[in-house]
Amino acid sequence: VGVGVVLGEETRTFVSAGTDRPRRIADENALAGLKIEGDLNGSAAYKRHLLKVYLRRAMDEARNAVH
């Protein structure tokens, strides 16, 4: 499960590993519409939970980064 956040004129957020391919999402609410795939490393519900946690952490870190 992975999350990437790019801040700029528009915030771009990407998720991967829990989905069939990397996806760009608008915000945390968009996770509800994603098809999350379970596998030997975790159920779909577990991966969905991790994506929410990682997304919040990534957004906080990106907003508080010192440049």
Short mmCIF file of C-alpha atoms in Angstrom, two decimals:
data_model
loop_
_atom_site.label_atom_id
_atom_site.label_comp_id
_atom_site.label_asym_id
_atom_site.label_seq_id
_atom_site.Cartn_x
_atom_site.Cartn_y
_atom_site.Cartn_z
CA VAL A 1 0.00 0.00 0.00
CA GLY A 2 1.45 3.35 -0.97
CA VAL A 3 0.39 6.99 -1.00
CA GLY A 4 2.04 9.96 -2.69
CA VAL A 5 1.07 13.62 -2.30
CA VAL A 6 2.24 16.49 -4.50
CA LEU A 7 1.39 19.99 -3.28
CA GLY A 8 1.39 22.95 -5.61
CA GLU A 9 -1.22 25.03 -7.35
CA GLU A 10 -3.35 21.91 -7.11
CA THR A 11 -2.87 19.05 -4.70
CA ARG A 12 -2.34 15.71 -6.43
CA THR A 13 -2.74 12.50 -4.47
CA PHE A 14 -1.90 9.01 -5.70
CA VAL A 15 -2.48 5.58 -4.17
CA SER A 16 -1.06 2.23 -5.21
CA ALA A 17 -0.54 -1.40 -4.19
CA GLY A 18 -4.05 -1.70 -2.76
CA THR A 19 -5.46 -1.18 -6.26
CA ASP A 20 -4.90 -2.91 -9.60
CA ARG A 21 -2.74 0.05 -10.74
CA PRO A 22 -1.70 3.43 -9.30
CA ARG A 23 -4.65 5.82 -9.14
CA ARG A 24 -4.99 9.55 -8.74
CA ILE A 25 -7.64 10.51 -6.20
CA ALA A 26 -9.17 13.84 -5.25
CA ASP A 27 -9.33 13.28 -1.50
CA GLU A 28 -9.96 10.70 1.22
CA ASN A 29 -13.63 10.41 0.19
CA ALA A 30 -12.53 9.06 -3.20
CA LEU A 31 -11.11 5.94 -1.49
CA ALA A 32 -14.69 4.68 -1.12
CA GLY A 33 -14.98 4.35 -4.90
CA LEU A 34 -11.75 2.41 -5.38
CA LYS A 35 -11.68 -1.32 -5.91
CA ILE A 36 -9.20 -2.48 -3.28
CA GLU A 37 -7.79 -5.95 -3.81
CA GLY A 38 -7.03 -8.31 -0.95
CA ASP A 39 -4.16 -10.79 -1.16
CA LEU A 40 -1.82 -12.80 1.04
CA ASN A 41 -0.49 -9.59 2.59
CA GLY A 42 -3.85 -8.31 3.77
CA SER A 43 -7.58 -8.25 3.21
CA ALA A 44 -9.24 -5.52 1.17
CA ALA A 45 -10.69 -4.02 4.39
CA TYR A 46 -7.24 -3.90 6.01
CA LYS A 47 -5.67 -2.26 2.96
CA ARG A 48 -8.50 0.29 2.78
CA HIS A 49 -7.84 1.17 6.43
CA LEU A 50 -4.09 1.51 5.76
CA LEU A 51 -4.72 3.76 2.76
CA LYS A 52 -6.80 6.12 4.93
CA VAL A 53 -4.11 6.26 7.62
CA TYR A 54 -1.26 6.71 5.14
CA LEU A 55 -3.17 9.34 3.19
CA ARG A 56 -3.72 11.45 6.32
CA ARG A 57 -0.05 11.09 7.31
CA ALA A 58 1.21 11.97 3.83
CA MET A 59 -1.02 15.05 3.65
CA ASP A 60 0.14 16.23 7.10
CA GLU A 61 3.80 15.70 6.23
CA ALA A 62 3.47 17.45 2.85
CA ARG A 63 1.72 20.46 4.39
CA ASN A 64 4.26 20.76 7.22
CA ALA A 65 7.38 20.21 5.10
CA VAL A 66 10.00 22.94 5.33
CA HIS A 67 11.30 24.10 1.93
#
